[in-house]
mmCIF file of C-alpha atoms in Angstrom:
data_model
loop_
_atom_site.group_PDB
_atom_site.id
_atom_site.type_symbol
_atom_site.label_atom_id
_atom_site.label_comp_id
_atom_site.label_asym_id
_atom_site.label_seq_id
_atom_site.Cartn_x
_atom_site.Cartn_y
_atom_site.Cartn_z
ATOM 1 C CA MET W 21 24.713 -9.026 -4.064
ATOM 2 C CA GLU W 22 23.795 -5.529 -2.797
ATOM 3 C CA PHE W 23 23.068 -4.687 0.864
ATOM 4 C CA TRP W 24 20.602 -2.082 2.131
ATOM 5 C CA ARG W 25 19.887 -0.626 5.682
ATOM 6 C CA GLY W 26 16.194 -1.735 5.500
ATOM 7 C CA THR W 27 13.610 0.194 7.534
ATOM 8 C CA GLY W 28 10.005 -0.579 6.619
ATOM 9 C CA CYS W 29 8.281 -3.034 4.346
ATOM 10 C CA ASP W 30 4.963 -4.155 2.990
ATOM 11 C CA PHE W 31 3.839 -7.322 1.241
ATOM 12 C CA ARG W 32 0.980 -7.047 -1.223
ATOM 13 C CA ASP W 33 0.200 -7.826 -4.859
ATOM 14 C CA TRP W 34 0.902 -4.558 -6.859
ATOM 15 C CA SER W 35 1.157 -6.480 -10.089
ATOM 16 C CA ASN W 36 -2.280 -8.062 -10.038
ATOM 17 C CA ASP W 37 -1.269 -11.551 -10.821
ATOM 18 C CA GLY W 38 -2.343 -13.230 -7.588
ATOM 19 C CA TYR W 39 1.088 -13.325 -5.889
ATOM 20 C CA PRO W 40 1.967 -10.707 -3.148
ATOM 21 C CA ASP W 41 5.124 -8.662 -3.949
ATOM 22 C CA ILE W 42 7.531 -7.028 -1.444
ATOM 23 C CA ALA W 43 8.472 -3.359 -1.121
ATOM 24 C CA LEU W 44 11.106 -2.175 1.210
ATOM 25 C CA SER W 45 12.472 1.253 2.232
ATOM 26 C CA ALA W 46 16.025 2.222 3.010
ATOM 27 C CA LEU W 47 18.313 5.212 3.399
ATOM 28 C CA GLN W 48 19.349 7.715 0.799
ATOM 29 C CA ASN W 49 21.819 6.652 -1.904
ATOM 30 C CA GLU W 50 20.543 2.931 -1.296
ATOM 31 C CA THR W 51 17.212 3.018 -3.205
ATOM 32 C CA PHE W 52 13.847 1.409 -2.088
ATOM 33 C CA PRO W 53 14.204 -2.215 -3.182
ATOM 34 C CA LEU W 54 11.302 -3.999 -4.866
ATOM 35 C CA TYR W 55 10.796 -7.716 -5.249
ATOM 36 C CA GLN W 56 8.165 -9.059 -7.589
ATOM 37 C CA ASN W 57 6.767 -12.524 -6.780
ATOM 38 C CA ALA W 58 7.490 -14.996 -9.653
ATOM 39 C CA SER W 59 4.419 -17.301 -9.469
ATOM 40 C CA GLY W 60 4.963 -18.170 -5.758
ATOM 41 C CA GLU W 61 8.298 -19.820 -6.530
ATOM 42 C CA SER W 62 10.889 -17.070 -5.965
ATOM 43 C CA PHE W 63 11.123 -13.247 -6.065
ATOM 44 C CA ASP W 64 12.689 -11.115 -8.882
ATOM 45 C CA GLU W 65 14.424 -7.808 -7.908
ATOM 46 C CA VAL W 66 12.879 -5.223 -10.119
ATOM 47 C CA THR W 67 14.063 -2.101 -8.543
ATOM 48 C CA ALA W 68 15.995 -0.764 -11.570
ATOM 49 C CA ARG W 69 13.719 -1.808 -14.378
ATOM 50 C CA SER W 70 10.662 -0.441 -12.648
ATOM 51 C CA LYS W 71 12.507 2.934 -12.409
ATOM 52 C CA MET W 72 12.385 2.862 -8.640
ATOM 53 C CA THR W 73 16.154 3.013 -8.422
ATOM 54 C CA ILE W 74 16.502 6.430 -9.945
ATOM 55 C CA LEU W 75 13.366 7.773 -8.289
ATOM 56 C CA SER W 76 14.154 6.684 -4.730
ATOM 57 C CA SER W 77 17.996 6.985 -4.518
ATOM 58 C CA PRO W 78 17.990 10.486 -3.048
ATOM 59 C CA MET W 79 15.458 9.476 -0.477
ATOM 60 C CA SER W 80 15.415 8.020 3.023
ATOM 61 C CA GLY W 81 12.252 6.056 3.894
ATOM 62 C CA TYR W 82 10.625 4.338 6.886
ATOM 63 C CA SER W 83 7.065 3.184 6.688
ATOM 64 C CA VAL W 84 5.902 1.478 3.433
ATOM 65 C CA ASN W 85 2.213 1.025 2.687
ATOM 66 C CA ILE W 86 1.094 -0.593 -0.443
ATOM 67 C CA ALA W 87 -2.470 0.429 -1.336
ATOM 68 C CA ASP W 88 -4.572 1.831 -4.136
ATOM 69 C CA PHE W 89 -4.681 5.613 -3.406
ATOM 70 C CA ASP W 90 -6.231 6.691 -6.748
ATOM 71 C CA ASN W 91 -8.821 3.727 -7.065
ATOM 72 C CA ASP W 92 -7.637 2.924 -10.501
ATOM 73 C CA GLY W 93 -7.307 -0.839 -9.775
ATOM 74 C CA TRP W 94 -3.506 -0.791 -9.420
ATOM 75 C CA LYS W 95 -1.912 -0.486 -5.868
ATOM 76 C CA ASP W 96 0.531 2.283 -5.266
ATOM 77 C CA ILE W 97 3.296 2.681 -2.710
ATOM 78 C CA PHE W 98 3.427 5.307 -0.008
ATOM 79 C CA VAL W 99 6.692 5.876 1.824
ATOM 80 C CA SER W 100 7.086 7.975 4.946
ATOM 81 C CA ARG W 101 10.383 9.716 4.559
ATOM 82 C CA GLY W 102 13.136 11.002 6.963
ATOM 83 C CA ASP W 103 16.862 10.073 7.741
ATOM 84 C CA VAL W 104 18.249 8.368 10.800
ATOM 85 C CA ALA W 105 21.094 10.936 11.125
ATOM 86 C CA SER W 106 20.956 13.576 13.797
ATOM 87 C CA PRO W 107 19.611 17.070 12.873
ATOM 88 C CA ASN W 108 23.118 18.312 13.466
ATOM 89 C CA MET W 109 24.057 16.603 10.159
ATOM 90 C CA ALA W 110 21.642 18.713 8.123
ATOM 91 C CA ASP W 111 24.602 20.580 6.593
ATOM 92 C CA HIS W 112 25.813 17.343 5.038
ATOM 93 C CA LEU W 113 22.724 15.437 4.061
ATOM 94 C CA GLN W 114 18.857 15.825 3.940
ATOM 95 C CA VAL W 115 17.761 14.599 7.395
ATOM 96 C CA ASP W 116 14.225 16.093 7.307
ATOM 97 C CA GLN W 117 12.273 14.974 4.199
ATOM 98 C CA PRO W 118 8.736 15.105 2.726
ATOM 99 C CA ASN W 119 6.758 11.989 2.210
ATOM 100 C CA THR W 120 6.236 10.482 -1.240
ATOM 101 C CA ILE W 121 3.654 8.285 -3.077
ATOM 102 C CA PHE W 122 4.820 6.189 -5.872
ATOM 103 C CA ARG W 123 1.944 5.761 -8.400
ATOM 104 C CA ASN W 124 1.768 2.455 -10.074
ATOM 105 C CA LEU W 125 1.877 2.711 -13.959
ATOM 106 C CA ASN W 126 1.661 -1.056 -14.352
ATOM 107 C CA GLY W 127 5.277 -1.909 -14.570
ATOM 108 C CA THR W 128 6.928 1.291 -13.685
ATOM 109 C CA TRP W 129 6.453 3.949 -10.972
ATOM 110 C CA ALA W 130 6.053 7.761 -10.868
ATOM 111 C CA ALA W 131 7.226 9.576 -7.690
ATOM 112 C CA LEU W 132 4.580 12.062 -6.504
ATOM 113 C CA THR W 133 5.854 14.359 -3.730
ATOM 114 C CA SER W 134 4.894 18.039 -4.365
ATOM 115 C CA GLU W 135 2.166 16.655 -6.727
ATOM 116 C CA ALA W 136 0.577 14.847 -3.893
ATOM 117 C CA GLY W 137 0.818 17.832 -1.539
ATOM 118 C CA PHE W 138 3.469 16.538 0.785
ATOM 119 C CA THR W 139 5.605 19.707 0.354
ATOM 120 C CA ALA W 140 2.828 21.933 1.670
ATOM 121 C CA VAL W 141 4.244 21.599 5.148
ATOM 122 C CA SER W 142 7.853 21.491 6.443
ATOM 123 C CA SER W 143 9.917 18.251 5.984
ATOM 124 C CA LYS W 144 10.453 16.125 9.055
ATOM 125 C CA ARG W 145 11.988 12.904 10.214
ATOM 126 C CA HIS W 146 8.838 10.837 9.464
ATOM 127 C CA ARG W 147 8.467 7.228 10.791
ATOM 128 C CA GLY W 148 5.321 5.218 11.256
ATOM 129 C CA ALA W 149 2.245 5.606 8.939
ATOM 130 C CA ALA W 150 -1.171 3.972 8.769
ATOM 131 C CA VAL W 151 -3.980 3.949 6.028
ATOM 132 C CA ALA W 152 -7.648 4.452 6.545
ATOM 133 C CA ASP W 153 -10.592 6.232 4.891
ATOM 134 C CA PHE W 154 -11.040 8.714 7.675
ATOM 135 C CA ASN W 155 -13.786 10.823 5.970
ATOM 136 C CA SER W 156 -15.637 7.896 4.292
ATOM 137 C CA ASP W 157 -15.359 9.265 0.815
ATOM 138 C CA GLY W 158 -13.919 5.992 -0.613
ATOM 139 C CA LYS W 159 -10.385 7.315 -0.885
ATOM 140 C CA LEU W 160 -7.622 6.090 1.430
ATOM 141 C CA ASP W 161 -6.140 8.747 3.702
ATOM 142 C CA LEU W 162 -2.852 8.706 5.777
ATOM 143 C CA VAL W 163 -1.665 9.408 9.242
ATOM 144 C CA VAL W 164 2.039 9.652 9.578
ATOM 145 C CA THR W 165 4.249 10.116 12.743
ATOM 146 C CA ALA W 166 7.424 12.075 13.048
ATOM 147 C CA ILE W 167 10.236 12.463 15.642
ATOM 148 C CA ASP W 168 9.837 15.470 18.016
ATOM 149 C CA ALA W 169 6.716 16.721 15.908
ATOM 150 C CA PRO W 170 3.015 16.118 15.826
ATOM 151 C CA ALA W 171 1.466 13.432 13.895
ATOM 152 C CA GLU W 172 0.143 14.438 10.459
ATOM 153 C CA ILE W 173 -3.076 13.622 8.900
ATOM 154 C CA TRP W 174 -3.206 13.604 5.100
ATOM 155 C CA THR W 175 -6.647 13.640 3.409
ATOM 156 C CA ASN W 176 -6.766 12.126 -0.067
ATOM 157 C CA ASP W 177 -8.011 14.671 -2.576
ATOM 158 C CA SER W 178 -6.992 12.795 -5.680
ATOM 159 C CA VAL W 179 -8.740 13.968 -8.879
ATOM 160 C CA GLY W 180 -11.227 11.719 -10.713
ATOM 161 C CA ASN W 181 -14.319 9.739 -9.754
ATOM 162 C CA GLN W 182 -12.918 6.169 -9.629
ATOM 163 C CA GLN W 183 -15.031 3.601 -8.058
ATOM 164 C CA TRP W 184 -14.134 1.631 -4.829
ATOM 165 C CA LEU W 185 -15.188 -1.276 -2.607
ATOM 166 C CA GLU W 186 -14.224 -2.088 0.942
ATOM 167 C CA LEU W 187 -14.730 -5.522 2.533
ATOM 168 C CA SER W 188 -15.072 -5.770 6.327
ATOM 169 C CA LEU W 189 -14.673 -9.475 7.166
ATOM 170 C CA GLN W 190 -16.059 -11.173 10.205
ATOM 171 C CA GLY W 191 -14.831 -14.737 10.829
ATOM 172 C CA THR W 192 -16.820 -17.500 12.438
ATOM 173 C CA LYS W 193 -14.681 -20.620 12.051
ATOM 174 C CA SER W 194 -11.653 -18.358 11.457
ATOM 175 C CA ASN W 195 -10.404 -15.581 13.700
ATOM 176 C CA ARG W 196 -12.896 -12.857 14.318
ATOM 177 C CA ASP W 197 -11.257 -10.307 12.025
ATOM 178 C CA GLY W 198 -10.473 -12.740 9.249
ATOM 179 C CA ILE W 199 -6.764 -12.096 9.408
ATOM 180 C CA GLY W 200 -5.098 -14.066 6.711
ATOM 181 C CA ALA W 201 -8.025 -14.285 4.436
ATOM 182 C CA ARG W 202 -7.039 -13.979 0.756
ATOM 183 C CA ILE W 203 -9.360 -12.134 -1.472
ATOM 184 C CA LYS W 204 -9.794 -11.956 -5.315
ATOM 185 C CA VAL W 205 -12.020 -9.283 -6.948
ATOM 186 C CA ILE W 206 -13.011 -9.276 -10.552
ATOM 187 C CA ALA W 207 -14.438 -5.905 -11.851
ATOM 188 C CA GLY W 208 -14.487 -4.478 -15.315
ATOM 189 C CA GLY W 209 -12.959 -7.689 -16.637
ATOM 190 C CA LYS W 210 -9.883 -7.369 -14.551
ATOM 191 C CA ALA W 211 -8.824 -9.330 -11.413
ATOM 192 C CA GLN W 212 -6.968 -8.027 -8.467
ATOM 193 C CA PHE W 213 -5.867 -9.546 -5.189
ATOM 194 C CA ASN W 214 -5.432 -8.499 -1.576
ATOM 195 C CA HIS W 215 -5.356 -10.151 1.826
ATOM 196 C CA MET W 216 -6.705 -9.174 5.197
ATOM 197 C CA THR W 217 -4.047 -7.841 7.586
ATOM 198 C CA THR W 218 -3.629 -4.713 9.754
ATOM 199 C CA ALA W 219 0.252 -4.788 9.830
ATOM 200 C CA SER W 220 2.301 -2.841 7.327
ATOM 201 C CA GLY W 221 5.045 -0.325 7.124
ATOM 202 C CA TYR W 222 7.283 0.546 10.244
ATOM 203 C CA ALA W 223 5.717 -0.115 13.742
ATOM 204 C CA SER W 224 2.224 0.638 12.349
ATOM 205 C CA SER W 225 -1.232 -0.831 12.131
ATOM 206 C CA SER W 226 -3.901 0.320 9.600
ATOM 207 C CA ALA W 227 -7.695 0.106 9.520
ATOM 208 C CA THR W 228 -9.224 -3.352 8.933
ATOM 209 C CA PRO W 229 -11.595 -3.126 5.887
ATOM 210 C CA VAL W 230 -9.742 -4.506 2.827
ATOM 211 C CA HIS W 231 -9.826 -1.736 0.105
ATOM 212 C CA PHE W 232 -10.151 -2.273 -3.685
ATOM 213 C CA GLY W 233 -10.177 0.413 -6.186
ATOM 214 C CA LEU W 234 -12.514 -0.579 -9.059
ATOM 215 C CA GLY W 235 -11.643 2.058 -11.664
ATOM 216 C CA ASP W 236 -14.536 2.885 -13.884
ATOM 217 C CA ALA W 237 -16.516 -0.365 -12.888
ATOM 218 C CA HIS W 238 -19.530 0.339 -10.713
ATOM 219 C CA VAL W 239 -19.930 -3.508 -9.843
ATOM 220 C CA ALA W 240 -17.532 -6.145 -8.834
ATOM 221 C CA ASP W 241 -18.647 -9.161 -10.963
ATOM 222 C CA GLU W 242 -17.172 -11.649 -8.607
ATOM 223 C CA ILE W 243 -15.544 -11.747 -5.176
ATOM 224 C CA GLU W 244 -13.828 -14.856 -3.954
ATOM 225 C CA ILE W 245 -12.665 -15.138 -0.354
ATOM 226 C CA HIS W 246 -10.363 -17.839 0.860
ATOM 227 C CA TRP W 247 -10.756 -17.818 4.711
ATOM 228 C CA PRO W 248 -8.050 -19.094 7.073
ATOM 229 C CA SER W 249 -10.317 -22.007 8.032
ATOM 230 C CA GLY W 250 -10.174 -23.287 4.329
ATOM 231 C CA THR W 251 -13.730 -22.108 3.601
ATOM 232 C CA VAL W 252 -14.028 -20.628 0.037
ATOM 233 C CA GLN W 253 -16.875 -18.092 -0.250
ATOM 234 C CA THR W 254 -18.025 -16.465 -3.546
ATOM 235 C CA LEU W 255 -20.139 -13.520 -4.021
ATOM 236 C CA LYS W 256 -21.551 -12.321 -7.462
ATOM 237 C CA HIS W 257 -22.564 -8.810 -8.763
ATOM 238 C CA VAL W 258 -21.580 -6.750 -5.792
ATOM 239 C CA ALA W 259 -22.293 -2.966 -5.901
ATOM 240 C CA GLY W 260 -19.310 -0.683 -5.599
ATOM 241 C CA ASN W 261 -18.875 2.358 -3.489
ATOM 242 C CA GLN W 262 -19.663 0.704 -0.162
ATOM 243 C CA VAL W 263 -18.197 -0.883 2.929
ATOM 244 C CA LEU W 264 -19.632 -4.442 2.724
ATOM 245 C CA LEU W 265 -19.718 -6.588 5.886
ATOM 246 C CA ILE W 266 -19.083 -10.224 4.926
ATOM 247 C CA LYS W 267 -19.519 -13.036 7.450
ATOM 248 C CA GLU W 268 -17.722 -16.349 7.059
ATOM 249 C CA PRO W 269 -20.255 -19.185 6.343
ATOM 250 C CA ARG W 270 -20.491 -21.583 9.293
#
């Protein structure tokens, strides 16, 4: 058994099999551990075979946010980075670090740091991070905090014109924000899953619409919502590229 000094985590289905997976962050030389949900019965540690070990070993991370940043239908992993050591230790290890997005390649990951623009500003001891579409262009943006430094807002300028859909839930029998609702979206012949929560990462809370990247599909063929009350709601042929308000049936 290995031990990590865990910092932040998130719990979402990055493998599109209907079972939420776990991503953790830790300190440099420890890797960012990944656990894939095995059909709701147990978790398989997939850090090494998914290439996350070699990618993340030199890094220290804090906030972990699992979300589809390029709208290709596969959730990626953002990690705010920075070590816990004092700045006085900068001669011995990398205390200030840039942030990183790990792009989901359906089984393995690619680390995007300079490619994602995060080296355009000086590295810092980053901590909390939250996700939202600040400019309403359908691409998820980021706000990241740092110790003894201003918060950073990162606008998503990813290339391509992939489609998207955001679902803003309004509970009636369930809680008002629909927190805990489980959602399945089928688009372009592929299913993906998410759930309504504002909590993720390290001491952070993100915006409420549940985001789905649709890839090349302009329409979600079916949306199935399992509300906390037990109500199951189904919608058919929903146009993409919109924030859709969905009220729980009474």
